[in-house]
Short mmCIF file of C-alpha atoms and ligand atoms in Angstrom, two decimals:
data_model
loop_
_atom_site.label_atom_id
_atom_site.label_comp_id
_atom_site.label_asym_id
_atom_site.label_seq_id
_atom_site.Cartn_x
_atom_site.Cartn_y
_atom_site.Cartn_z
CA MET A 188 18.82 -33.29 -9.67
CA SER A 189 16.48 -29.80 -8.68
CA ILE A 190 17.01 -27.59 -6.28
CA SER A 191 13.81 -28.01 -4.81
CA GLU A 192 14.16 -32.00 -4.68
CA ALA A 193 17.66 -31.76 -3.08
CA LEU A 194 16.01 -28.92 0.08
CA HIS A 195 12.77 -31.81 0.42
CA LEU A 196 10.57 -27.96 0.84
CA HIS A 197 7.64 -28.36 2.07
CA VAL A 198 4.58 -25.85 1.35
CA ALA A 199 1.14 -25.14 2.22
CA LEU A 200 -1.47 -23.38 0.29
CA LEU A 201 -4.02 -21.47 1.19
CA PRO A 202 -6.95 -20.26 -1.04
CA SER A 203 -9.79 -17.89 -1.10
CA ALA A 204 -13.74 -17.98 -2.10
CA GLY A 205 -14.33 -18.35 -6.03
CA MET A 206 -12.83 -19.79 -9.10
CA GLY A 207 -11.11 -16.74 -10.06
CA HIS A 208 -8.87 -17.55 -6.88
CA LEU A 209 -8.66 -20.81 -6.52
CA THR A 210 -7.33 -21.57 -10.36
CA PRO A 211 -3.76 -19.76 -10.03
CA PHE A 212 -3.67 -21.58 -7.01
CA LEU A 213 -4.28 -25.16 -7.93
CA ARG A 214 -1.83 -24.25 -11.43
CA LEU A 215 1.09 -23.18 -9.04
CA ALA A 216 0.32 -26.48 -6.75
CA ALA A 217 0.99 -28.30 -9.67
CA LEU A 218 3.44 -26.57 -10.88
CA LEU A 219 5.38 -26.92 -7.33
CA VAL A 220 4.33 -30.81 -7.41
CA HIS A 221 6.46 -30.97 -10.99
CA HIS A 222 9.73 -29.28 -9.08
CA HIS A 223 9.59 -31.79 -6.31
CA CYS A 224 7.92 -29.44 -3.77
CA ARG A 225 6.12 -31.81 -1.07
CA VAL A 226 2.71 -29.98 -1.31
CA THR A 227 -0.53 -29.19 1.99
CA LEU A 228 -3.46 -28.01 0.29
CA VAL A 229 -5.68 -26.37 2.81
CA THR A 230 -9.34 -26.82 1.83
CA THR A 231 -12.00 -24.48 2.78
CA HIS A 232 -15.78 -25.87 3.75
CA PRO A 233 -17.57 -25.08 2.58
CA THR A 234 -17.31 -23.40 -0.71
CA VAL A 235 -18.92 -20.74 -2.06
CA SER A 236 -19.87 -22.45 -5.40
CA LEU A 237 -20.19 -26.13 -6.76
CA SER A 238 -17.71 -25.40 -9.24
CA GLU A 239 -14.88 -25.28 -6.48
CA SER A 240 -15.73 -28.49 -4.76
CA HIS A 241 -15.67 -30.40 -7.93
CA PHE A 242 -12.23 -28.33 -9.32
CA VAL A 243 -10.39 -28.94 -5.93
CA SER A 244 -11.70 -32.52 -6.09
CA ARG A 245 -10.58 -32.97 -9.32
CA PHE A 246 -7.12 -31.67 -8.46
CA LEU A 247 -6.69 -34.17 -5.68
CA SER A 248 -7.30 -37.24 -7.32
CA ALA A 249 -4.93 -36.02 -10.08
CA PHE A 250 -2.13 -35.15 -7.53
CA PRO A 251 -2.46 -37.99 -4.61
CA GLN A 252 0.93 -37.04 -3.51
CA VAL A 253 -0.48 -33.34 -2.17
CA SER A 254 -1.82 -33.77 1.16
CA GLU A 255 -5.26 -31.91 1.74
CA VAL A 256 -5.84 -30.19 5.14
CA GLN A 257 -9.51 -28.96 5.62
CA PHE A 258 -10.47 -25.95 7.19
CA HIS A 259 -14.12 -25.10 8.61
CA LEU A 260 -15.20 -21.82 8.38
CA LEU A 261 -17.48 -21.05 10.95
CA PRO A 262 -20.61 -19.15 10.02
CA LEU A 263 -20.37 -15.66 9.01
CA GLU A 264 -22.71 -13.26 11.24
CA LEU A 265 -24.75 -11.67 8.09
CA SER A 266 -25.79 -8.43 9.71
CA SER A 267 -21.97 -7.22 10.22
CA ALA A 268 -20.87 -8.41 6.95
CA LYS A 269 -21.29 -5.16 5.11
CA SER A 270 -21.63 -6.79 1.56
CA THR A 271 -24.13 -9.45 0.09
CA ASP A 272 -22.41 -10.59 -2.45
CA PRO A 273 -21.64 -14.66 -1.91
CA PHE A 274 -17.86 -14.34 -2.46
CA PHE A 275 -17.07 -11.12 -0.77
CA LEU A 276 -18.97 -12.92 2.27
CA GLY A 277 -16.60 -16.33 1.31
CA PHE A 278 -13.49 -13.67 2.08
CA GLU A 279 -14.84 -12.48 5.23
CA ALA A 280 -15.87 -15.62 7.00
CA THR A 281 -12.72 -17.66 5.96
CA ARG A 282 -10.93 -13.92 7.51
CA ARG A 283 -12.72 -14.57 10.86
CA SER A 284 -12.21 -18.67 11.11
CA ALA A 285 -8.78 -18.14 10.73
CA HIS A 286 -7.86 -18.71 14.69
CA PRO A 287 -7.56 -22.75 14.53
CA LEU A 288 -5.34 -22.21 11.46
CA SER A 289 -2.84 -21.94 13.88
CA PRO A 290 -2.73 -25.47 15.31
CA LEU A 291 -3.50 -27.04 11.90
CA LEU A 292 -0.54 -25.44 10.44
CA ALA A 293 1.85 -25.84 13.55
CA SER A 294 1.00 -29.77 13.18
CA LEU A 295 2.30 -30.16 9.61
CA SER A 296 5.31 -32.62 9.18
CA PRO A 297 8.17 -31.65 7.91
CA PRO A 298 7.51 -28.12 9.63
CA LEU A 299 6.66 -25.66 6.31
CA HIS A 300 9.33 -23.82 4.46
CA ALA A 301 6.26 -21.34 3.72
CA LEU A 302 2.77 -20.69 3.38
CA VAL A 303 1.46 -19.19 0.39
CA PHE A 304 -2.17 -17.74 0.95
CA ASP A 305 -4.85 -15.62 -1.06
CA VAL A 306 -3.82 -11.37 -0.86
CA THR A 307 -7.60 -11.49 0.78
CA LEU A 308 -6.82 -12.71 4.41
CA ILE A 309 -3.62 -10.58 4.96
CA SER A 310 -4.63 -9.56 7.81
CA SER A 311 -6.06 -12.85 9.41
CA VAL A 312 -2.98 -14.53 8.57
CA ILE A 313 0.07 -12.68 9.23
CA PRO A 314 -0.21 -12.91 12.62
CA ILE A 315 -0.46 -16.51 12.86
CA THR A 316 2.59 -16.85 10.85
CA GLU A 317 4.49 -14.09 12.86
CA ALA A 318 3.86 -16.45 16.06
CA LEU A 319 4.88 -19.65 14.29
CA HIS A 320 7.40 -18.48 12.35
CA ILE A 321 6.55 -19.33 8.93
CA PRO A 322 7.57 -17.17 5.97
CA SER A 323 4.80 -15.57 4.61
CA TYR A 324 3.56 -14.95 1.09
CA ILE A 325 0.32 -14.29 -0.85
CA LEU A 326 -0.39 -15.67 -4.63
CA PHE A 327 -1.44 -12.64 -6.11
CA THR A 328 -4.51 -13.62 -8.05
CA SER A 329 -4.88 -10.87 -10.74
CA SER A 330 -2.18 -8.54 -12.40
CA ALA A 331 0.80 -6.79 -11.45
CA ARG A 332 -1.18 -4.14 -11.97
CA MET A 333 -3.49 -4.35 -9.72
CA LEU A 334 -0.92 -5.19 -6.89
CA SER A 335 0.70 -1.81 -7.39
CA PHE A 336 -2.61 -0.31 -6.97
CA PHE A 337 -3.31 -2.72 -3.89
CA SER A 338 0.03 -1.83 -2.64
CA TYR A 339 -0.51 1.52 -3.45
CA PHE A 340 -3.91 2.14 -2.08
CA HIS A 341 -3.61 3.50 1.25
CA THR A 342 -1.86 6.08 -0.16
CA PHE A 343 -4.44 6.57 -3.02
CA ALA A 344 -7.48 6.37 0.23
CA SER A 345 -5.76 9.68 1.57
CA ASN A 346 -5.78 11.50 -1.07
CA ALA A 347 -8.93 10.10 -2.65
CA ASN A 348 -10.58 12.98 -4.53
CA ASP A 349 -7.58 12.75 -7.02
CA ASP A 350 -8.81 12.40 -10.50
CA SER A 351 -6.43 9.12 -10.81
CA ALA A 352 -3.90 7.37 -8.87
CA LYS A 353 -0.54 7.92 -9.79
CA ILE A 354 1.19 4.98 -8.78
CA PRO A 355 5.52 5.81 -9.28
CA GLY A 356 6.48 4.33 -12.37
CA LEU A 357 2.97 3.06 -13.74
CA THR A 358 0.94 4.80 -16.40
CA PRO A 359 -1.63 6.87 -14.15
CA ILE A 360 -4.66 4.61 -13.54
CA PRO A 361 -8.26 6.83 -14.22
CA ARG A 362 -10.30 7.06 -11.18
CA SER A 363 -13.26 5.63 -13.79
CA SER A 364 -10.70 2.05 -13.67
CA ILE A 365 -10.65 1.70 -10.25
CA PRO A 366 -13.08 -0.87 -8.72
CA PRO A 367 -16.30 0.91 -8.01
CA LEU A 368 -16.26 0.01 -4.02
CA LEU A 369 -13.65 1.48 -3.49
CA LEU A 370 -14.38 4.80 -3.65
CA ILE A 371 -17.45 4.33 -1.64
CA SER A 372 -16.67 4.24 2.24
CA ASP A 373 -17.69 1.60 4.46
CA ASN A 374 -18.21 -1.74 2.88
CA LEU A 375 -16.87 -5.26 2.79
CA PHE A 376 -14.54 -5.17 0.30
CA ALA A 377 -12.83 -1.31 0.44
CA ASN A 378 -12.68 -2.53 4.68
CA ILE A 379 -10.17 -5.72 3.13
CA PHE A 380 -8.42 -3.19 1.04
CA LYS A 381 -7.97 -0.48 3.73
CA GLU A 382 -6.81 -3.09 6.47
CA ASP A 383 -4.45 -5.34 4.38
CA SER A 384 -3.20 -2.76 1.64
CA PRO A 385 -0.49 -1.31 4.21
CA LYS A 386 0.75 -4.51 5.30
CA VAL A 387 2.12 -6.10 2.20
CA PRO A 388 5.54 -5.43 3.16
CA LYS A 389 5.22 -7.63 6.19
CA LEU A 390 4.97 -10.21 3.62
CA ASN A 391 8.69 -11.94 2.77
CA GLY A 392 6.79 -12.06 -0.82
CA VAL A 393 4.50 -11.88 -3.27
CA VAL A 394 4.04 -14.66 -5.97
CA ILE A 395 2.27 -13.14 -9.34
CA ASN A 396 0.69 -15.12 -12.32
CA SER A 397 2.03 -12.63 -14.74
CA PHE A 398 5.29 -11.89 -16.84
CA GLU A 399 6.94 -9.34 -18.06
CA GLY A 400 6.56 -9.55 -21.68
CA LEU A 401 2.68 -8.91 -20.65
CA GLU A 402 3.66 -6.37 -17.57
CA ALA A 403 7.16 -4.97 -18.32
CA GLU A 404 5.88 -1.76 -16.56
CA SER A 405 4.31 -2.91 -13.39
CA LEU A 406 6.63 -5.23 -12.41
CA GLU A 407 9.64 -2.89 -12.99
CA ALA A 408 8.03 -0.21 -10.96
CA LEU A 409 7.44 -3.16 -8.42
CA ASN A 410 10.51 -4.53 -7.98
CA GLY A 411 12.51 -1.30 -8.76
CA GLY A 412 11.21 0.06 -5.37
CA LYS A 413 9.32 2.39 -6.93
CA VAL A 414 5.45 2.18 -6.26
CA VAL A 415 5.97 1.81 -2.49
CA GLU A 416 8.94 1.49 -0.05
CA GLY A 417 9.71 -1.77 1.77
CA LEU A 418 7.47 -4.13 -1.05
CA PRO A 419 8.62 -7.90 -0.63
CA PHE A 420 10.17 -9.20 -4.00
CA VAL A 421 7.76 -9.87 -6.76
CA PHE A 422 8.28 -13.48 -8.28
CA ALA A 423 6.49 -13.32 -11.40
CA VAL A 424 6.13 -17.15 -12.32
CA GLY A 425 3.83 -17.24 -14.88
CA PRO A 426 1.83 -17.64 -17.50
CA LEU A 427 0.26 -20.44 -14.93
CA ALA A 428 -1.85 -22.12 -17.89
CA ALA A 429 -4.25 -24.20 -17.69
CA CYS A 430 -3.52 -28.03 -16.33
CA GLU A 431 -5.06 -31.80 -17.48
CA PHE A 432 -6.67 -31.91 -14.47
CA GLU A 433 -8.95 -29.23 -15.25
CA ARG A 434 -10.42 -30.61 -18.51
CA VAL A 435 -13.76 -31.14 -18.22
CA GLU A 436 -15.98 -32.78 -21.16
CA CYS A 437 -16.80 -30.06 -23.59
CA GLY A 438 -16.91 -32.58 -26.96
CA ASP A 439 -19.82 -31.02 -28.04
CA GLN A 440 -18.39 -27.79 -28.22
CA LEU A 441 -15.05 -29.04 -29.91
CA LYS A 442 -16.95 -31.07 -32.11
CA TRP A 443 -18.55 -27.89 -33.76
CA LEU A 444 -15.39 -25.75 -33.49
CA ASP A 445 -14.23 -28.12 -35.90
CA ASP A 446 -16.71 -27.64 -38.66
CA GLN A 447 -15.91 -24.17 -38.30
CA PRO A 448 -12.88 -22.21 -40.58
CA ASN A 449 -9.81 -21.19 -38.98
CA GLY A 450 -10.09 -17.89 -37.01
CA SER A 451 -13.75 -17.62 -37.85
CA VAL A 452 -15.06 -17.47 -34.43
CA VAL A 453 -15.52 -14.99 -31.47
CA TYR A 454 -15.57 -17.01 -28.35
CA VAL A 455 -17.67 -14.90 -25.58
CA SER A 456 -17.87 -15.72 -21.85
CA PHE A 457 -17.60 -12.82 -19.05
CA GLY A 458 -16.37 -15.22 -16.17
CA SER A 459 -17.59 -17.90 -13.66
CA ARG A 460 -19.23 -15.03 -10.76
CA THR A 461 -20.49 -12.64 -13.74
CA ALA A 462 -24.37 -12.30 -14.08
CA MET A 463 -25.42 -10.62 -16.76
CA SER A 464 -28.75 -8.73 -17.06
CA ARG A 465 -31.69 -9.80 -19.50
CA ASP A 466 -31.70 -7.08 -21.01
CA GLN A 467 -27.47 -6.83 -22.07
CA THR A 468 -27.57 -10.85 -22.89
CA ARG A 469 -30.39 -10.13 -25.26
CA GLU A 470 -28.56 -7.28 -26.89
CA ILE A 471 -25.33 -9.42 -26.56
CA GLY A 472 -27.61 -12.10 -28.93
CA ASN A 473 -28.32 -9.67 -31.50
CA GLY A 474 -24.90 -8.26 -31.38
CA LEU A 475 -23.79 -10.93 -32.43
CA ILE A 476 -25.79 -11.88 -35.30
CA LYS A 477 -25.29 -8.60 -36.69
CA SER A 478 -21.48 -9.05 -36.64
CA GLY A 479 -22.18 -11.65 -38.74
CA CYS A 480 -19.24 -13.92 -37.33
CA ARG A 481 -19.35 -17.17 -35.91
CA PHE A 482 -19.65 -17.49 -32.07
CA LEU A 483 -19.09 -19.72 -29.12
CA TRP A 484 -21.03 -17.70 -26.27
CA VAL A 485 -21.02 -18.74 -22.63
CA VAL A 486 -24.54 -17.84 -20.96
CA LYS A 487 -24.54 -16.56 -16.90
CA ASP A 488 -27.38 -15.69 -15.31
CA LYS A 489 -26.21 -16.20 -12.14
CA LYS A 490 -23.66 -15.13 -9.92
CA VAL A 491 -23.20 -18.98 -7.97
CA ASP A 492 -23.95 -21.53 -10.11
CA LYS A 493 -25.64 -23.29 -7.40
CA GLU A 494 -28.40 -21.12 -8.37
CA GLU A 495 -28.60 -21.47 -11.66
CA GLU A 496 -32.27 -22.89 -12.81
CA GLU A 497 -33.76 -21.76 -15.88
CA GLY A 498 -33.24 -22.83 -19.74
CA LEU A 499 -31.19 -21.39 -22.35
CA ASP A 500 -34.13 -20.54 -23.65
CA GLU A 501 -35.85 -18.28 -20.31
CA VAL A 502 -32.37 -16.22 -20.50
CA VAL A 503 -31.47 -15.55 -23.74
CA GLY A 504 -34.94 -15.33 -25.22
CA ARG A 505 -36.47 -18.16 -27.60
CA GLU A 506 -36.56 -16.05 -30.54
CA LEU A 507 -33.15 -15.57 -30.53
CA MET A 508 -32.47 -18.93 -29.95
CA GLU A 509 -33.98 -19.30 -32.70
CA ASN A 510 -31.86 -16.92 -34.94
CA THR A 511 -28.57 -17.70 -33.48
CA LYS A 512 -28.52 -21.35 -34.82
CA GLY A 513 -26.44 -22.55 -37.67
CA LYS A 514 -24.17 -19.50 -36.81
CA GLY A 515 -23.50 -19.83 -33.42
CA LEU A 516 -22.98 -22.06 -30.79
CA VAL A 517 -25.05 -21.14 -27.04
CA VAL A 518 -23.93 -22.69 -23.93
CA LYS A 519 -24.69 -22.27 -19.77
CA ASN A 520 -22.56 -24.70 -18.29
CA TRP A 521 -19.05 -24.23 -17.16
CA VAL A 522 -16.66 -24.85 -20.73
CA ASP A 523 -13.06 -25.95 -20.92
CA GLN A 524 -11.95 -22.17 -22.10
CA GLY A 525 -7.98 -23.34 -22.45
CA GLU A 526 -9.49 -26.14 -25.04
CA ILE A 527 -11.34 -23.41 -26.57
CA LEU A 528 -9.21 -21.08 -26.76
CA ARG A 529 -6.60 -23.22 -28.28
CA HIS A 530 -8.69 -24.03 -30.89
CA ARG A 531 -7.21 -23.17 -34.26
CA ALA A 532 -11.24 -21.95 -34.99
CA VAL A 533 -11.10 -19.34 -32.01
CA GLY A 534 -10.11 -15.81 -33.63
CA GLY A 535 -11.50 -13.38 -31.06
CA PHE A 536 -12.56 -13.57 -27.24
CA VAL A 537 -15.17 -11.00 -25.68
CA SER A 538 -13.88 -11.03 -22.32
CA HIS A 539 -15.16 -9.22 -18.95
CA CYS A 540 -10.37 -9.26 -18.39
CA GLY A 541 -11.12 -11.43 -15.34
CA TRP A 542 -7.26 -11.96 -14.92
CA ASN A 543 -7.17 -15.47 -15.30
CA SER A 544 -9.10 -15.19 -18.71
CA VAL A 545 -6.69 -12.42 -19.99
CA ILE A 546 -3.44 -14.81 -18.77
CA GLU A 547 -5.41 -18.07 -20.60
CA ALA A 548 -5.87 -15.44 -23.57
CA ALA A 549 -2.09 -14.44 -24.11
CA TRP A 550 -1.05 -18.35 -23.64
CA HIS A 551 -2.82 -18.65 -26.94
CA GLY A 552 -2.53 -15.34 -28.88
CA VAL A 553 -6.32 -14.95 -29.00
CA PRO A 554 -7.04 -11.47 -29.46
CA ILE A 555 -9.55 -9.70 -26.61
CA LEU A 556 -12.41 -7.19 -26.97
CA GLY A 557 -12.62 -6.26 -23.23
CA TRP A 558 -15.66 -5.38 -21.72
CA PRO A 559 -14.84 -5.30 -17.93
CA GLN A 560 -17.70 -5.58 -15.56
CA HIS A 561 -16.50 -5.54 -12.01
CA GLY A 562 -13.60 -4.79 -9.29
CA ASP A 563 -10.15 -5.17 -10.78
CA GLN A 564 -11.17 -5.71 -14.10
CA LYS A 565 -10.69 -2.02 -15.87
CA ILE A 566 -7.28 -2.21 -14.42
CA ASN A 567 -6.51 -5.66 -16.27
CA ALA A 568 -8.03 -4.24 -19.16
CA GLU A 569 -5.64 -1.73 -19.13
CA VAL A 570 -2.58 -4.26 -19.11
CA VAL A 571 -4.83 -5.90 -22.54
CA GLU A 572 -4.74 -2.39 -24.70
CA MET A 573 -1.15 -1.78 -23.36
CA SER A 574 0.79 -5.03 -24.18
CA GLY A 575 -1.34 -5.20 -27.11
CA LEU A 576 -3.34 -8.03 -26.48
CA GLY A 577 -6.55 -6.30 -27.33
CA MET A 578 -8.91 -3.48 -26.70
CA TRP A 579 -11.53 -2.48 -24.91
CA VAL A 580 -14.49 0.29 -25.04
CA ARG A 581 -14.31 2.89 -21.92
CA SER A 582 -17.77 3.89 -22.54
CA TRP A 583 -19.56 0.81 -21.89
CA GLY A 584 -19.12 1.52 -18.61
CA TRP A 585 -19.45 -0.96 -15.91
CA ALA A 586 -22.06 -3.82 -15.66
CA GLU A 587 -25.33 -2.44 -14.72
CA GLN A 588 -24.35 1.29 -15.55
CA VAL A 589 -25.60 1.39 -19.14
CA VAL A 590 -27.47 -1.33 -21.73
CA VAL A 591 -25.05 -1.68 -24.15
CA LYS A 592 -26.64 -2.07 -27.76
CA GLY A 593 -26.46 -4.91 -29.85
CA GLU A 594 -25.54 -2.29 -33.13
CA GLU A 595 -22.06 -1.60 -31.14
CA ILE A 596 -21.27 -4.63 -29.33
CA GLY A 597 -21.76 -5.94 -33.11
CA GLU A 598 -19.97 -3.24 -34.72
CA ARG A 599 -16.56 -3.59 -32.10
CA ILE A 600 -16.81 -7.58 -32.53
CA ARG A 601 -16.64 -6.89 -36.14
CA GLU A 602 -13.22 -4.18 -35.82
CA MET A 603 -11.56 -6.73 -33.41
CA MET A 604 -12.14 -9.99 -35.68
CA GLY A 605 -11.01 -7.74 -38.99
CA SER A 606 -8.22 -6.41 -37.24
CA GLU A 607 -4.61 -7.84 -38.91
CA LEU A 608 -2.89 -5.82 -36.44
CA LEU A 609 -4.60 -6.82 -33.34
CA ARG A 610 -3.98 -10.75 -34.65
CA ARG A 611 -0.12 -9.98 -35.11
CA LYS A 612 0.19 -8.54 -31.79
CA ALA A 613 -1.55 -11.00 -29.88
CA ALA A 614 1.16 -14.01 -31.60
CA GLY A 615 3.52 -11.46 -30.20
CA VAL A 616 2.20 -11.86 -26.52
CA LYS A 617 2.12 -15.57 -27.16
CA GLU A 618 5.45 -15.59 -28.12
CA GLU A 619 6.57 -14.01 -24.92
CA ALA A 620 4.64 -16.18 -22.75
CA ARG A 621 5.40 -19.36 -24.57
CA LYS A 622 9.43 -17.82 -23.78
CA ALA A 623 8.82 -17.28 -20.38
CA VAL A 624 8.13 -21.21 -19.55
CA GLY A 625 10.40 -22.37 -21.55
CA ASP A 626 14.30 -23.41 -20.99
CA GLY A 627 15.87 -20.28 -19.19
CA GLY A 628 12.59 -18.00 -18.85
CA SER A 629 11.43 -15.65 -16.43
CA CYS A 630 9.07 -18.16 -14.55
CA GLY A 631 11.89 -20.85 -13.86
CA ILE A 632 14.11 -18.45 -12.86
CA ASN A 633 11.97 -16.80 -10.43
CA LEU A 634 10.58 -20.07 -9.46
CA MET A 635 14.51 -21.16 -8.32
CA ARG A 636 14.89 -17.57 -6.92
CA LEU A 637 11.90 -18.67 -4.43
CA PHE A 638 13.34 -21.80 -3.50
CA GLU A 639 16.55 -20.44 -2.74
CA GLU A 640 14.90 -17.72 -0.70
CA TRP A 641 12.89 -20.53 1.19
CA LYS A 642 15.72 -22.43 2.00
CA MET A 643 17.27 -19.38 3.57
CA ARG A 644 15.05 -18.57 5.47
CA ASN A 645 14.41 -21.80 7.07
CA MET A 646 18.05 -22.23 7.94
CA ASN A 647 17.84 -18.81 9.75
CA ILE A 648 15.05 -20.04 12.04
C1 NAG B 92 -6.02 -24.11 -39.95
O1 NAG B 92 -4.83 -23.92 -38.95
C2 NAG B 92 -4.56 -25.43 -39.07
C3 NAG B 92 -3.49 -25.53 -37.87
O2 NAG B 92 -3.15 -24.08 -36.99
C4 NAG B 92 -3.47 -25.55 -39.82
O3 NAG B 92 -2.27 -26.83 -40.04
C5 NAG B 92 -4.38 -25.69 -41.13
O4 NAG B 92 -3.39 -25.48 -42.67
C6 NAG B 92 -5.35 -24.34 -41.77
N1 NAG B 92 -6.37 -24.49 -42.47
C7 NAG B 92 -6.12 -23.39 -43.50
C8 NAG B 92 -7.04 -23.28 -44.85
O5 NAG B 92 -5.55 -22.40 -43.31
#
């Protein structure tokens, strides 16, 4: 019998908007179920994207033992929201709708040992969990390096003209890597950071989808008390790899990959919420052709999938589509990234460095050519480079700052796909990832430590 089984632990999970946030929450839920925890999932209605609602449905059918509690968001008064990004508006709507969570959590039976919620909800949830004496944890859905920056942010913001964030224990984060919205005052994203960053010490703990072999520096700094005084313990339970319930039909893509030689295909995807400009999309297409490599390219035209309406011919251009025939496969729907990265034919990944993508590439040992677009992605790209998992090109800038030319894209892709050194280092990261979840690995040790803590706290109430 495992510790959790003996203790009948009951944990509720509260994710926030976007697949990038939802995915690690559902993987953590699956892991907790595997360890015999009783799990309640608080599901938000409505979701921003269709992918999210489909994903939650698939999860709930795969795990009938998980209870669902529905949480209905109040409509958001848009004029006061200081953002037009649908996912940020989703965060804000959840923050402002938090009140009904109180009776909802209080009514759960048996009483909760912990609530694990999203980082974007800290200020709204802490007063509720404090009043109800429920231990509060966040699942931080990005890198430990980003968590360090988030926890340090209020200190950085008061020295806002520094050319880098010099966080104790960490390689400095240059100003150019900091999410651009955080350098402009008074927008929704920056306001959430400002309000929530000083409150991290009020949490009982932070759960993170990372591991020593990928982020030794940041994890040591965080848990060594260097980053900010009074931070709670950071439980690195990663890598949380893709689960069975996430599988989507992708027979055509896998069949195509089956016909390609080992390590010959570059997989290109910028995640679930990056819409590329038409100009940049066409340059990427030209770059892929110039690279001479085979490719599997996921094209995305709109931030939110509900709005995708145009066909590939319109988005990519008919001529380019003709030219890609034979060398590559271009798709425009949600793909089973885990299955693609696992395929023996895939030898490299052009990625925006969203954290889930980085973790999945690490899990499968696929080298990354990072091309960060928004938010935390340059900070994650620094992790990719420092760990040896891949490379990134700083001069390409943020999305929409410049249109990177096909010639250069093709050259860098060739460089990544041809690098024996990168391949070896990425294979080393994969080995570390497997060790972390193996017998006696850090994932299990940290999870047991978390279970012990949940048990102790509950006895103290
Ligand atoms: C391709 O990879 C597979 C699986 O890793 C391996 O079994 C096979 O021998 C490889 N083929 C060649 C030609 O190297």
